[in-house]
Every structure is written in structure tokens, then in C-alpha cells.
Amino acid sequence: MAILLEYLFNGALLGVIYALVAVGFTLFFGVLDVIKFSHGDVLTLGAYSGLAAFVSLELLGLDLPVVSLIFVLVVAMLVTGLAGIAIGQFFVVPMRGSPAFNILLMTLMIGTAIHECIRLFVPGGANPKAFPTLLPRTPIEIGGAYIRLDSLLLLVLGIGVIVVTNWMVRHTKLGLAIRAVAQDGDTAQIMGIPFRRVVLATFALGSMLAGVAGVMNGLYYSEINFNVGVLLGVIGFSSAVVGGLGSIWGAIIGGFSFAALQTVWVLFFPEMSGYRDVFAFTTIIVLMTIWPTGIIAERYSERV
Amino acid sequence: MASENQWVIASALVASLFLSFGIARTKAGRDFAAILQNSGSWIVLLIPVAGLAIGLALHEEHFALMMLATVLIYALACIGLTIQFGYAGVINFAGIAFFGIGGYTAAVLGGMGLPSLLVLLAGGLVSAAIGCILILPVLRTKGHYAALITIAFVLLFRSFLEVNHTLGGPQGLRVESATIAGQSLFTGIRIGSFEASFYLNYVLLALVLLAIFFLMARFLEKSWIGINLDSMREDPVGAAVFGVNVAYWRIMSFVIGNVLIGIAGATFAMMQTFIAPSNFTFQQSLLMLAIVVLGGIGNLWAVIPAAILVVVVPEKLQAISEYRFLVFAILVVLVLRFRPNGLFPRSMRNFRKEVGQ
Amino acid sequence: MSKLFSADNVSVRFGGLQALDKLSLDIDEGTIIGLIGPNGSGKTTFFNAVTGLCRTAGGQILVDGEDIAGLHPRHVYQRGVSRTFQRSRLCLSLSVFDNVVIGRQNALDLTLFGNLFRRGRFIESVRENHDRVRALLSTFSEPLAARTFDPLHTLSMIDRRRIEVCRALIANPRLLLLDEPSAGMTPDETHEFMSDILKVRGDHPRMSIIIIEHEMDVIQRVADRCVVLNFGKKVAEGTFDAVVADPWVQEAYLGSS
Ligand SMILES: Nc1ncnc2c1ncn2[C@@H]1O[C@H](COP(=O)(O)OP(=O)(O)OP(=O)(O)O)[C@@H](O)[C@H]1O
Ligand SMILES: [Mg+2]
């Protein structure tokens, strides 16, 4: 029972990270109908800039855990947000109207360029790097299970960020504009919504979520790696698709489902845990065959 | 290699890149492209003739011949990708996985003593068959999702190989070298005083395969099927209204493409006599697509210079070898952004000669 | 004359929008029907429903007594229905010939063996099809017929309209659906274009046509019968004169006071 609780908890934490990535994919797809595949590597960039922020704090001799954490998060979000805007401004928005695959391939290549830069130009970038411990690791007992306090805080942080994002999309002016553009970009433009600005803001928002996810991922595993983004990107994209691209709730559900698949596999076949991604991806492929447009159907219907 | 030498090669490379890029846009370049495009089938003989000439000239150089054979094998695989992506518009991010399936098939079947040509064919068929399992979801789902499925597959393929011990796990498998007509391709040809590296054998094998499938792909492009593929790529809905069986042609092109990729993979594995999961990364898959995109999506001839660029250059230039993923990623991004038709754009199909215009 | 096509209480819904509301419409062999109605009244949607591009929410669409509602567009084509699109859907990167010949899907040899290994026969069939394409194009415009291997994007808008109609005609359809074929043409060009279409129809007297048009004089000239739509409902039907005289049409569509 206690073991089960621990699995459940770890699954939930993974789920939050995946959901953060998936929400980004959903937002981009919503406003531009494109898949921006550099997303996973933007996450890596976020993790590394967070690390860089921490190292520079250390050099300054500042050692205040809470402040460090906030600083690391802010820097990561700033960098990823800017990266998102840059990619959107210079590559994705100008490519509107070219075949979807070209954009997909191009953003994949941008992602490759990002993580190759990290591998080549960050000192020791080719090897995994230790990520600092910024949260207390005190174990707490819940119903016989021991859960690390830092994991609990991470879970709360992730859920908090998702809730805030959802609130922003539902209740702020920016959110309204995003939803208007997602409904029908051309009409929104006619109605006087600054299309490009809204798109870029969405890219910034989605990428900042990736920054948070990157830092969370680093804190959780205490380690980061230049190519962590590729797999996380694919997982996030799968989650967004399974949930039905374009729906925030779908992305969240998708993220948790993916984590659940992995966790369930490890729970039932602990000696074959190496196959957990094989299992999760196979399930996704099967699910997509059954529900081609996701569990929560995509809002999109082609006009002829 | 001395570092000045590297710089010479690097600048020669950049110069030739710009030159070929420039030439492709001059009148002479366009005329040349038109000749390649519009001449009869004999023009395909250029490939074996040129390949043979280079192969013979280098006959003692193991490494150079291996590079040549690799270029030819990659070109073959990229013709498969061109049929899928360039003609039918079915994107396949799992190219390297199907290449690997061909290779592993060769490893398993070659060990059982089957004739090598049969093993090659089996490599193609097995990868096509596994592709068929994937195509079902690819068909049911629209563009983006299809891309996701092939991406998931290539990641899944690698993890699967890593943890699967019957296929050698992370260490990989040994592959039997090919034997054709009683002649092992692992021993170099000797005629009188002429002694060649065994890689020359593989150059010859790859040349034959490439020439045959290049010709077939050319016929395919210039046929009713080619017209169907192009129109459904550009507008699947419009094509369906005019009776084009979109799903069928997507499957067909995916299968045909995977056959070529699988055969290429089997040939490659036999030449290397060894394969391991680390050869089959997502990055490699992207490099294969880079060949197709850099050359010019849908232009068969462009595959060859692009394959040379992507395969040979990093090996020749240690300076960029480490940076090759970065360099090619940036190149592809720039090409897609500013020259979406590639360095050598595909020219439009016409039947002027056939109808005597 | 026998009834070729009939739509029976066809409905189409997009979410909360009732784009077609129990529309019924019959055509006899060899007749031309003009389909008119204000913007957004569901005319294009009707074509989409017939050709299998959007799902119907009820009703039957009969061709020769067979219900084709819900069939895949490809199967609708095989039953002899072809169409043009209001917003041109041609392949800009292909040649004129490729764009038109695709309409002859049923007559082309599409086997791998035939295309890859019997090249002699293939080239023969290219010649034969090229002659057909040229002949059809030259009905519309001689200069256009000489440009069969020009890339489509080099052609003028009017030529593109012609090509789209040729692609639909070369299929030898029994029912041809024309969605505002003359959009963007001057009255003179429209007049000539319609004459050309009628000329082609002269060779296929049993072909039926439904034409969507905003120009009333075009309708007056070509249509044997008119059907008026508004908000997805049929509001009037009959000869042109009868329809125009209809007080509802006078007020709602023609906007006379
Ligand atoms: N795919 C779709 N999804 C949602 N609504 C649609 C779709 N296609 C058409 N509509 C709506 O259905 C209604 C009828 O559209 P339709 O295109 O059939 O009109 P139309 O009579 O052809 O008008 P026009 O003269 O402007 O071409 C319109 O309100 C349109 O917005
Ligand atoms: Mg319309």
C-alpha cells in the first residue's frame, strides 16, 4: 500500500512535468496550427540556464535556498521565453502557409541546433551535469509511505503553474486574445487583435512553461543532460495529441496519462523497467489509431 | 591530417557549395538540370559509370572506397525517403529505424546462411512489413500525428534494441559479409597486378542497386502514379474528389520507400559486418532527411550531391566532424526558411519529348 | 427523360449551424439547374455533401437510385459526379496537363507493373491522353491548348478557371457541379466561357449540370430550371422567369423594393 502511494506520487510528479510541456504544444498549435518541435530543446535550454543562474549566484557567494530557487526559475523562464519569441518571430511566423511538415522539420532542426550548442559549447556539456539541490529533502511520512519534501513542493509548484496558466488563458485579456486567434486567426485580425503580438506572446508563455518544466526535471532527477529535451518533447507532444491538440485540459490529462502508463508498467513489470518507454509509446500509437484526433476531439474542421 | 590541410578542404568545400548553388541558378546549370531530367533512361548510366571510374581510381584506398559506398547506400535510402516525402508527402522521421531493420534482418538471416541477394531483399521486405504496422495509424491520423508516430517509432526502436538481448543489446550484432555468385565480397578483387580493397566490391554492389532503383524511381515519377502522388500531396481533398485513392497511394509509397531503405540498410550492415543500436539514433534519421531537404525535396539527382555533402564532409573534415549535427541542422533550417525547394529544386514533370512538342 | 439524380431531404449541420435544411432537388438527364441564393445560404455546402466532403445529418442523395450519401469522395467520383471548386483547387506546382489529366482517373493504368515496366505502352497512353487534353482545352482557348506543359502558377486566373472546368469535364461525368465557375471574370469573358461549356455539353447531351452563379443573366441563359436557397432551405423552384417573379425572391434575394 505504502509502495503504491509512492508510485502514485512519483507518477503524479512526472505527469505534472509532462503536462507542462504538453500545454506548450497545445498553445502553439492553438494559435498557429503548427507543431513547434523545438519545444523539448527549449526545455533543455531552460534547465541549463537555470543551472547557469545558480552557478553565478554561487560565485557571488549568495546562498539562500528560497531566493536561489526563485532566481533560477526566473532566469530559466526568461531565457526560454525569449527563445520562444525568437523562434516564433524569425522562423515559425514567417513560415506560415508553407507545408506543415516543413515547419515541423525546421523546428526539429532548430531544436537539434539548440541542444548541439549545449553539448558543444557548455563546458562538459556532453556529459550529464549535476543539478543543485534547492529544496529540502526531508522525508515526510504519509500513510506509511516516505515522500521527499522537495518532490512534494515540486508537485505543488507544477500544479500551481498549470492553474495560473489556465486562469490566464481563461480570464485575462491576453488569454481572450489567444483564444480569439485560436478560433480563427483571420477574423481575429480583422477585429483588430494584433495577430503577431498575440502569437509571439503565446510562444513566450508556452516556452516559459517549458523553462519551469526543465528546472523541475533537473531538481527531480538532480541531474540534467543535453538531450533530455528530445524525449521530453516527444512525450509532451504525444500527451498533447492524445488529449486532443488545442485543448489545455486535454494536454493536462494527456500528460498525466503518459506518466500513468510508464508508472503502471514499472509497477507491474519491475524487472523489465527498460521497456517502459517502449510500452508507453506503443500504447500511444494504439490510442491514436483508435482516436485519431485525441480523446478530447480537436476543434478543427477543414473548410473546402 | 594537418590543420592547414583542413582549412584548405573547408574552404574548397564552402567554395564548391556556393559554386554548385550558384550554378544551379545559372542558365548553364538549369540546362544541365534539364538534361538530367529530360534525357532518356540512358542518362542514369552516368551513376554507375562515374561511380565505377571513381571506384577504380581509388581502388586501394579502404577509407575512401568505404565513404563512396556509404554515399551510394545513403543515396539509395534517400531515394526511398524521396518517394515517401518528396512524392507522396508522407513524412518519415523513422528512416534510420527502417535502415536499421534492414541491417538487423541481414544480421539475423545472414547468420543462417541464406544467399546474400535474398538477404538483401528480405531486409527490404521486413522493413516494409514493419512499416505496414505503422502505416495504419499514420493513415488514420492527419499530418502532425503521423509525424509523431514515426518519431515515436524511431525512439522506440532504439530503446527496444538497447534492452533486447536476443538482438545483441547495446553491443549489437555481427553481420556476415555478402557472398554473390560464390564470390565473397569480403575479399578484394585481384586481376593480374590489379589489387583492390574489398570495399570496391561493395561500391559495385551499391552502384548496381542504386542505378536500378534510381531508374525505377525516375519511371515512377514520370508515370500516372507520379501524377497521382503529386496531386494528392498538394491537395488530398481535391485529389480524392477526382477519384485518387489517397490512402492507397500513401500506403504504397510508404511501403516502396521502406523497401529501398531496408535494402540500403542491409547492404550497409553487410559492408560494416557489424551493427549496434548506437547507429540508429533519431539524429541519424534527421541527417537522412537533411539529405533529401538540402538537395531539393523530390529531386532524385540532387540526392547524390547532398549525400556527399552530409556523409563525406564531416569525415573528411575532422574540424567539423564534431559539429556536424549542428552544422547540418543550421543548414537545413536556413534552406527551409529561405530556399524551401532546396539547393537544386525539383523541376516540373513534362512530357514534351514523349508527345513530340 | 429519366431521373438521374435526386437529393431527398438532405440536411447538413456544422455545430449549431443548420447549413442545409431538408433540401430536396431532382435533375433529369441532360438538364441544367441553376442554384442561387445569398452568401452563406448553403450552396457550396450542398456540393460538398454530394461529393462526400461533408457529412450529412439526414436525407438521401440518389444517383441512379443508389444512395451515395456518406460515400467517400472517390466513390462518388466513380459514380460519375465531378465538380469544380469555388476557390480554385489546382496544383500550382504541376503542369496544365497533369492538372487536367488527373480527372481521367478511371481511364488511367495505375498498376505499378504497367507504369514501371511497360514504358512503351505508357508513352502511347500519354500521347492519347495529351490529345484529349489538348482538344478539350482548345474548345476553351487555343493559346491555352498550346501551353499544356507550362507550370500552372504561370497562368492567368481565367485560364485557371478554364482548367478547373476541363479537369471536371474530362472525366466525362454524368453530373457536373459547377461552383461559381465565372467568378472574377468580366461579363464578356463569362459569356464566352459559358458558350464554351455549352459547346462541350453539346457533345455529351446526356450530361446534367448544376451551376451555382451570382450573375442572374448567366442563369437566365443556361439554366433550364432554378432552385433558390436561403439559410439552407429551398425557398423557390421553377423556371427562371417563375423564380424571378416569386415575391420572396424579389424581396430577399434580388433586393428589389
Ligand atoms: N466546414 C465548415 N465548418 C463550419 N461552418 C461551415 C463550414 N462550411 C460552411 N460553413 C457555413 O455554412 C454556411 C453555408 O456556407 P456555404 O459555403 O455553403 O455558402 P454558399 O451558399 O456557398 O455561400 P457563397 O455564395 O458565399 O459561396 C455558412 O454560414 C458557412 O459559414
Ligand atoms: Mg459557395
PDB file of C-alpha atoms in Angstrom, chain B residues 41 215-249 252 256 346-357, chain C residues 51 53 72-74 77-78 81-83 85 89-95 97-98 101-103 105 108-112 115-117 119 122-123 125-127 129-130 134 146 148-152 164 167-168:
ATOM      1  CA  SER B  41      16.837   6.376 -69.406  1.00  0.00           C
ATOM      2  CA  LEU B 215      15.786   4.243 -62.747  1.00  0.00           C
ATOM      3  CA  MET B 216      12.659   2.782 -61.185  1.00  0.00           C
ATOM      4  CA  ALA B 217      12.100   5.915 -59.141  1.00  0.00           C
ATOM      5  CA  ARG B 218      12.506   8.009 -62.273  1.00  0.00           C
ATOM      6  CA  PHE B 219       9.909   5.926 -64.056  1.00  0.00           C
ATOM      7  CA  LEU B 220       7.649   6.206 -61.056  1.00  0.00           C
ATOM      8  CA  GLU B 221       7.924   9.954 -61.038  1.00  0.00           C
ATOM      9  CA  LYS B 222       7.131  10.166 -64.719  1.00  0.00           C
ATOM     10  CA  SER B 223       4.069   7.987 -64.719  1.00  0.00           C
ATOM     11  CA  TRP B 224       0.389   8.186 -63.935  1.00  0.00           C
ATOM     12  CA  ILE B 225       1.291   7.135 -60.437  1.00  0.00           C
ATOM     13  CA  GLY B 226       3.700  10.041 -60.139  1.00  0.00           C
ATOM     14  CA  ILE B 227       0.976  12.454 -61.194  1.00  0.00           C
ATOM     15  CA  ASN B 228      -1.369  10.932 -58.664  1.00  0.00           C
ATOM     16  CA  LEU B 229       1.185  11.187 -55.886  1.00  0.00           C
ATOM     17  CA  ASP B 230       1.949  14.818 -56.653  1.00  0.00           C
ATOM     18  CA  SER B 231      -1.634  15.894 -56.792  1.00  0.00           C
ATOM     19  CA  MET B 232      -2.596  14.162 -53.589  1.00  0.00           C
ATOM     20  CA  ARG B 233       0.419  15.635 -51.833  1.00  0.00           C
ATOM     21  CA  GLU B 234      -0.546  19.121 -52.893  1.00  0.00           C
ATOM     22  CA  ASP B 235      -4.230  18.728 -52.147  1.00  0.00           C
ATOM     23  CA  PRO B 236      -5.501  15.443 -50.757  1.00  0.00           C
ATOM     24  CA  VAL B 237      -9.091  16.632 -50.681  1.00  0.00           C
ATOM     25  CA  GLY B 238      -9.077  17.857 -54.262  1.00  0.00           C
ATOM     26  CA  ALA B 239      -7.401  14.657 -55.406  1.00  0.00           C
ATOM     27  CA  ALA B 240      -9.946  12.475 -53.639  1.00  0.00           C
ATOM     28  CA  VAL B 241     -12.769  14.315 -55.400  1.00  0.00           C
ATOM     29  CA  PHE B 242     -11.178  13.255 -58.667  1.00  0.00           C
ATOM     30  CA  GLY B 243     -11.034   9.650 -57.674  1.00  0.00           C
ATOM     31  CA  VAL B 244      -7.466   9.440 -56.432  1.00  0.00           C
ATOM     32  CA  ASN B 245      -7.191   6.719 -53.857  1.00  0.00           C
ATOM     33  CA  VAL B 246      -5.239   8.778 -51.383  1.00  0.00           C
ATOM     34  CA  ALA B 247      -4.951   6.165 -48.644  1.00  0.00           C
ATOM     35  CA  TYR B 248      -3.799   3.500 -51.058  1.00  0.00           C
ATOM     36  CA  TRP B 249      -1.073   5.628 -52.539  1.00  0.00           C
ATOM     37  CA  MET B 252       2.136   2.171 -51.415  1.00  0.00           C
ATOM     38  CA  ILE B 256       8.042   1.139 -51.583  1.00  0.00           C
ATOM     39  CA  ARG B 346      12.987  19.705 -58.477  1.00  0.00           C
ATOM     40  CA  SER B 347      11.929  20.632 -61.967  1.00  0.00           C
ATOM     41  CA  MET B 348       8.385  20.161 -63.113  1.00  0.00           C
ATOM     42  CA  ARG B 349       7.427  16.964 -64.868  1.00  0.00           C
ATOM     43  CA  ASN B 350       6.604  17.341 -68.525  1.00  0.00           C
ATOM     44  CA  PHE B 351       6.028  15.008 -71.426  1.00  0.00           C
ATOM     45  CA  ARG B 352       7.237  17.347 -74.148  1.00  0.00           C
ATOM     46  CA  LYS B 353       9.554  14.767 -75.602  1.00  0.00           C
ATOM     47  CA  GLU B 354       7.023  11.982 -75.402  1.00  0.00           C
ATOM     48  CA  VAL B 355       4.379  13.911 -77.306  1.00  0.00           C
ATOM     49  CA  GLY B 356       6.915  15.446 -79.666  1.00  0.00           C
ATOM     50  CA  GLN B 357       6.469  19.070 -78.661  1.00  0.00           C
TER      51      GLN B 357
ATOM     52  CA  THR C  51     -19.294  14.853 -53.298  1.00  0.00           C
ATOM     53  CA  LEU C  53     -16.709  16.213 -48.434  1.00  0.00           C
ATOM     54  CA  HIS C  72     -16.054   8.547 -49.822  1.00  0.00           C
ATOM     55  CA  PRO C  73     -15.400  11.313 -52.394  1.00  0.00           C
ATOM     56  CA  ARG C  74     -13.538   8.807 -54.536  1.00  0.00           C
ATOM     57  CA  TYR C  77     -16.458  10.316 -58.471  1.00  0.00           C
ATOM     58  CA  GLN C  78     -16.705   6.757 -59.699  1.00  0.00           C
ATOM     59  CA  VAL C  81     -20.139  13.049 -60.392  1.00  0.00           C
ATOM     60  CA  SER C  82     -17.430  15.649 -60.814  1.00  0.00           C
ATOM     61  CA  ARG C  83     -17.150  19.241 -59.781  1.00  0.00           C
ATOM     62  CA  PHE C  85     -14.440  24.466 -56.558  1.00  0.00           C
ATOM     63  CA  ARG C  89      -8.058  23.817 -56.001  1.00  0.00           C
ATOM     64  CA  LEU C  90      -5.437  23.168 -58.621  1.00  0.00           C
ATOM     65  CA  CYS C  91      -1.896  22.016 -58.022  1.00  0.00           C
ATOM     66  CA  LEU C  92       0.190  25.094 -58.660  1.00  0.00           C
ATOM     67  CA  SER C  93       3.486  23.283 -58.969  1.00  0.00           C
ATOM     68  CA  LEU C  94       2.277  20.878 -61.642  1.00  0.00           C
ATOM     69  CA  SER C  95       1.768  21.384 -65.342  1.00  0.00           C
ATOM     70  CA  PHE C  97      -1.553  18.624 -68.443  1.00  0.00           C
ATOM     71  CA  ASP C  98      -1.042  16.965 -65.054  1.00  0.00           C
ATOM     72  CA  VAL C 101      -5.414  14.530 -66.759  1.00  0.00           C
ATOM     73  CA  ILE C 102      -5.965  13.656 -63.124  1.00  0.00           C
ATOM     74  CA  GLY C 103      -9.666  13.907 -63.939  1.00  0.00           C
ATOM     75  CA  GLN C 105      -8.503   8.683 -63.118  1.00  0.00           C
ATOM     76  CA  LEU C 108      -5.549   5.545 -66.498  1.00  0.00           C
ATOM     77  CA  ASP C 109      -3.470   2.442 -65.925  1.00  0.00           C
ATOM     78  CA  LEU C 110      -2.412   2.765 -62.301  1.00  0.00           C
ATOM     79  CA  THR C 111      -0.679  -0.551 -61.756  1.00  0.00           C
ATOM     80  CA  LEU C 112       2.948  -0.495 -60.670  1.00  0.00           C
ATOM     81  CA  ASN C 115       3.814   2.194 -65.091  1.00  0.00           C
ATOM     82  CA  LEU C 116       7.315   0.946 -64.350  1.00  0.00           C
ATOM     83  CA  PHE C 117       7.858  -1.869 -66.800  1.00  0.00           C
ATOM     84  CA  ARG C 119       7.051   2.151 -70.668  1.00  0.00           C
ATOM     85  CA  PHE C 122       2.702   4.171 -71.042  1.00  0.00           C
ATOM     86  CA  ILE C 123       4.120   6.644 -73.522  1.00  0.00           C
ATOM     87  CA  SER C 125      -1.214   6.408 -73.435  1.00  0.00           C
ATOM     88  CA  VAL C 126       0.459   9.726 -72.640  1.00  0.00           C
ATOM     89  CA  ARG C 127       0.082  10.685 -76.286  1.00  0.00           C
ATOM     90  CA  ASN C 129      -4.384  11.498 -73.212  1.00  0.00           C
ATOM     91  CA  HIS C 130      -2.443  14.516 -74.303  1.00  0.00           C
ATOM     92  CA  ARG C 134      -5.454  19.484 -75.887  1.00  0.00           C
ATOM     93  CA  ALA C 146      -0.609  25.187 -76.681  1.00  0.00           C
ATOM     94  CA  THR C 148      -0.071  22.058 -71.772  1.00  0.00           C
ATOM     95  CA  PHE C 149       3.358  21.771 -70.205  1.00  0.00           C
ATOM     96  CA  ASP C 150       3.545  25.171 -68.626  1.00  0.00           C
ATOM     97  CA  PRO C 151       3.544  25.274 -64.845  1.00  0.00           C
ATOM     98  CA  LEU C 152       0.131  26.188 -63.581  1.00  0.00           C
ATOM     99  CA  GLU C 164     -10.595  23.540 -63.483  1.00  0.00           C
ATOM    100  CA  ARG C 167     -10.474  18.738 -65.261  1.00  0.00           C
ATOM    101  CA  ALA C 168     -14.085  18.149 -64.298  1.00  0.00           C
TER     102      ALA C 168
END
